[in-house]
Coordinates of N, CA and C in Angstrom, one line a residue:
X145 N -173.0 17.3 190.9 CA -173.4 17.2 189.5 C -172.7 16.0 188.8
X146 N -173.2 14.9 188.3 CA -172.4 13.9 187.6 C -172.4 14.3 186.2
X147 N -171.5 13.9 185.6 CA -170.9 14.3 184.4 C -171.7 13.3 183.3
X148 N -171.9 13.5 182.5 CA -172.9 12.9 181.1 C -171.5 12.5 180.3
X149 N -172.0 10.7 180.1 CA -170.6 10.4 179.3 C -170.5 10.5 178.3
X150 N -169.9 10.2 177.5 CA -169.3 11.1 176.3 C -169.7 10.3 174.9
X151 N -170.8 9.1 176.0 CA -171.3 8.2 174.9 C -172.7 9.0 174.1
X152 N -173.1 9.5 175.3 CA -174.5 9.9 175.5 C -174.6 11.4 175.0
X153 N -173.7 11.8 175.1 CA -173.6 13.6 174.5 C -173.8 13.6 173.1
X154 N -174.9 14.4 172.6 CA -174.7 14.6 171.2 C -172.9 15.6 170.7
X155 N -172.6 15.1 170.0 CA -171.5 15.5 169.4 C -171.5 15.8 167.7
X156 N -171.0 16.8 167.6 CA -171.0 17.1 165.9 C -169.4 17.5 165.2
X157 N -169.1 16.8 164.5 CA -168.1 17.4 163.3 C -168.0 18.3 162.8
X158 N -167.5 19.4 163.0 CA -167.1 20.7 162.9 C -166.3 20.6 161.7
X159 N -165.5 19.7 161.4 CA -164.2 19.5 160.1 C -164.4 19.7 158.6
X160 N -163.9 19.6 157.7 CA -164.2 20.2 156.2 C -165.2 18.7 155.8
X161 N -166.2 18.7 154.9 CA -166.5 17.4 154.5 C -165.7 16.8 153.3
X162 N -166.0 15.4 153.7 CA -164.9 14.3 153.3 C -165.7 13.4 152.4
X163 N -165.5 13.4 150.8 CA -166.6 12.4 150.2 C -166.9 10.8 150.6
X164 N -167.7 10.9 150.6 CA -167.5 9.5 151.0 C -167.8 9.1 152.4
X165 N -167.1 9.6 153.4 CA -167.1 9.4 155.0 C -168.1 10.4 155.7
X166 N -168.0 11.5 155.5 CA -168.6 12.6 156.5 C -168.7 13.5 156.1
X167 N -170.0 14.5 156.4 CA -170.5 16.0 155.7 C -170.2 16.6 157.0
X168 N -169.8 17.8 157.0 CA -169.1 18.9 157.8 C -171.0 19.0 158.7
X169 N -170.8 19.1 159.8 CA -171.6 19.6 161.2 C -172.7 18.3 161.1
X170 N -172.1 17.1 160.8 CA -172.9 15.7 160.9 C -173.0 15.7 162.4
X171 N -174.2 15.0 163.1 CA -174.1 15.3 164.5 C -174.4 13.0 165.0
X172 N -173.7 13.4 165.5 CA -173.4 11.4 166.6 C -174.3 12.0 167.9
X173 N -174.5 10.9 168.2 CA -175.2 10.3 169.3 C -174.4 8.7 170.1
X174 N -173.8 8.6 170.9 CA -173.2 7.4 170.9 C -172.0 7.3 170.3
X175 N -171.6 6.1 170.1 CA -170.2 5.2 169.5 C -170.5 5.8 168.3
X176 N -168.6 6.9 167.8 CA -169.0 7.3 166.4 C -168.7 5.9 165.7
X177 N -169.4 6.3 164.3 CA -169.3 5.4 163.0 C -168.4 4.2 162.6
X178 N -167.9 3.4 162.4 CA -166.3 3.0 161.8 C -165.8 3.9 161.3
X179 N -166.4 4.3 160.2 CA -165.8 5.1 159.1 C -165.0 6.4 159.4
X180 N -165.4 7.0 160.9 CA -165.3 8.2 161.7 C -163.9 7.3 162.4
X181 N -163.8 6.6 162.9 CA -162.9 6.2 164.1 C -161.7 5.5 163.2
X182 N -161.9 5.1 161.8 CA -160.8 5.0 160.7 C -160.2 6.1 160.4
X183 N -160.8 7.0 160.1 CA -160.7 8.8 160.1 C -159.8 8.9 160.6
X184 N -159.6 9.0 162.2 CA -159.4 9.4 163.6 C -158.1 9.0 163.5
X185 N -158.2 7.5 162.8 CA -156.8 6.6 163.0 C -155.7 7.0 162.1
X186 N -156.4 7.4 161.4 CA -155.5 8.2 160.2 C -154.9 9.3 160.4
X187 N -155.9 10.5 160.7 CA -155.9 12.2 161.2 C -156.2 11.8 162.6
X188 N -155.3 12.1 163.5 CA -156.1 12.1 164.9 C -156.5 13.3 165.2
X189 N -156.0 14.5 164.4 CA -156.6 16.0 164.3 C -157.8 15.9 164.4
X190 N -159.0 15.1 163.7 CA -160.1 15.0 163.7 C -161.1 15.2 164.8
X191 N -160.2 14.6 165.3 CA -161.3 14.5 166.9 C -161.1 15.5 167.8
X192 N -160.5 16.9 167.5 CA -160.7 17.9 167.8 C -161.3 18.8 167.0
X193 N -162.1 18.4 166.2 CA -163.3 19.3 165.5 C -164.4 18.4 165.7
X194 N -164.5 17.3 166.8 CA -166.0 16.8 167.0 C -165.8 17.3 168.6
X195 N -167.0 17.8 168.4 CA -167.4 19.2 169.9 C -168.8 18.7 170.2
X196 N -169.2 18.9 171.3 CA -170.5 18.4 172.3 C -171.1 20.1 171.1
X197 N -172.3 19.6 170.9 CA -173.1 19.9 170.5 C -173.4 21.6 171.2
X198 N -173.2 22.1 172.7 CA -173.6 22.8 172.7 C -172.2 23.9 172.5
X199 N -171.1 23.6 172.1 CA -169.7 24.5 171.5 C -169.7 24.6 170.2
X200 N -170.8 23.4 169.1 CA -170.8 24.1 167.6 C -170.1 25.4 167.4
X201 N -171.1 26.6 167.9 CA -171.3 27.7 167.5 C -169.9 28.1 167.6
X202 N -169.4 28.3 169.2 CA -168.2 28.7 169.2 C -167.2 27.6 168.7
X203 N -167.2 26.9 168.0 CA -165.7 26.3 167.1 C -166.1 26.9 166.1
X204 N -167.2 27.0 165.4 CA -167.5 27.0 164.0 C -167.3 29.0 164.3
X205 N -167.7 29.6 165.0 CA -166.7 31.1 164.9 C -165.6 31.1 164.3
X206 N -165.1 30.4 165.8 CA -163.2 30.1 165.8 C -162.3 29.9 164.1
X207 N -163.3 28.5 164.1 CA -162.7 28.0 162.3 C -163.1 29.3 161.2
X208 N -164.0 30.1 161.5 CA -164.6 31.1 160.2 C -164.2 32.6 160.3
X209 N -163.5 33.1 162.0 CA -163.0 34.1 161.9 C -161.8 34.7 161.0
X210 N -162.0 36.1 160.7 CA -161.5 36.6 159.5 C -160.2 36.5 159.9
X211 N -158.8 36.2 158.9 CA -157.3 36.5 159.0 C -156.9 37.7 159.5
X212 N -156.5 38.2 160.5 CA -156.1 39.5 161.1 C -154.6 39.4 160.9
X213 N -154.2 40.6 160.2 CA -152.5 40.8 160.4 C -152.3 41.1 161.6
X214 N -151.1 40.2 162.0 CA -150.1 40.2 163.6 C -151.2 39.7 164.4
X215 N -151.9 38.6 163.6 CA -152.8 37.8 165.3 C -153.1 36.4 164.6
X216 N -152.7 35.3 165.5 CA -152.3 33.7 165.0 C -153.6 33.6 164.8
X217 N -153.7 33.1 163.7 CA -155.1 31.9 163.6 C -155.4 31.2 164.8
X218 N -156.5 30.7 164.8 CA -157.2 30.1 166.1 C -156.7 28.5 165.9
X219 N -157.0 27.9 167.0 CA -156.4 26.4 166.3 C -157.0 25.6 165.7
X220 N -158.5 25.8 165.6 CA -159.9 24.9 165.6 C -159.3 25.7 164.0
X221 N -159.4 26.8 163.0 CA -158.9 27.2 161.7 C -157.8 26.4 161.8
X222 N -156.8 26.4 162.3 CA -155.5 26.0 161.8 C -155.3 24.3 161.3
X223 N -156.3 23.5 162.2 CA -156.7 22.4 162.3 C -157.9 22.0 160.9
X224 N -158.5 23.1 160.7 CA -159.4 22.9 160.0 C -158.5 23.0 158.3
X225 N -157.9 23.8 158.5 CA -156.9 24.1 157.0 C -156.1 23.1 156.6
X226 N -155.5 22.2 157.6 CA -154.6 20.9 157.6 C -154.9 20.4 156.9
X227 N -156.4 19.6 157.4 CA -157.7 18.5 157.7 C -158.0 18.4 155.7
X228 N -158.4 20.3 155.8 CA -159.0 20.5 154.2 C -158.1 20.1 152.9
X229 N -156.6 20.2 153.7 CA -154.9 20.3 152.6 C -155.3 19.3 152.3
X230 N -155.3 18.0 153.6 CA -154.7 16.9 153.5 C -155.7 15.3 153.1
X231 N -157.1 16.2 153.0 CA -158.1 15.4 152.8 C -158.2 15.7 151.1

């Protein structure tokens, strides 16, 4: 089975939206944006809330599941709360 490169995979932003740059579950095709890859250079967190298209669903659980006492947040949440602080 050969592997589909990572140019060619639809990919979407899972991350909080950012005025200006990026609305939360924008989806790429290809070489992301500048404006995305300035992002990146900045937050490299970033680029672990852009997921191949067919993991949406499961990041976007991950980031929205409820706070349970005595159980760690997920990382895709923990990353996503940073992202939101720091943006």
């Amino acid at each position: 089975m050969m592997k589909t490169k990572e140019t060619n995979t639809m990919r979407v932003y899972c991350g909080p939206s950012i005025r200006g740059v990026i609305r939360q579950y924008t989806s790429f095709t290809g070489e992301l944006p500048d404006q995305m890859k300035r992002l990146i250079e900045q937050h490299p967190m970033v680029k672990s809330l852009i997921v191949p298209y067919d993991k949406v669903a499961q990041t976007r659980e991950r980031m929205e599941r409820p706070d349970v006492p005595g159980q760690p947040k997920t990382a895709e949440r923990v990353i996503y709360e940073q992202l939101k602080a720091e943006l």
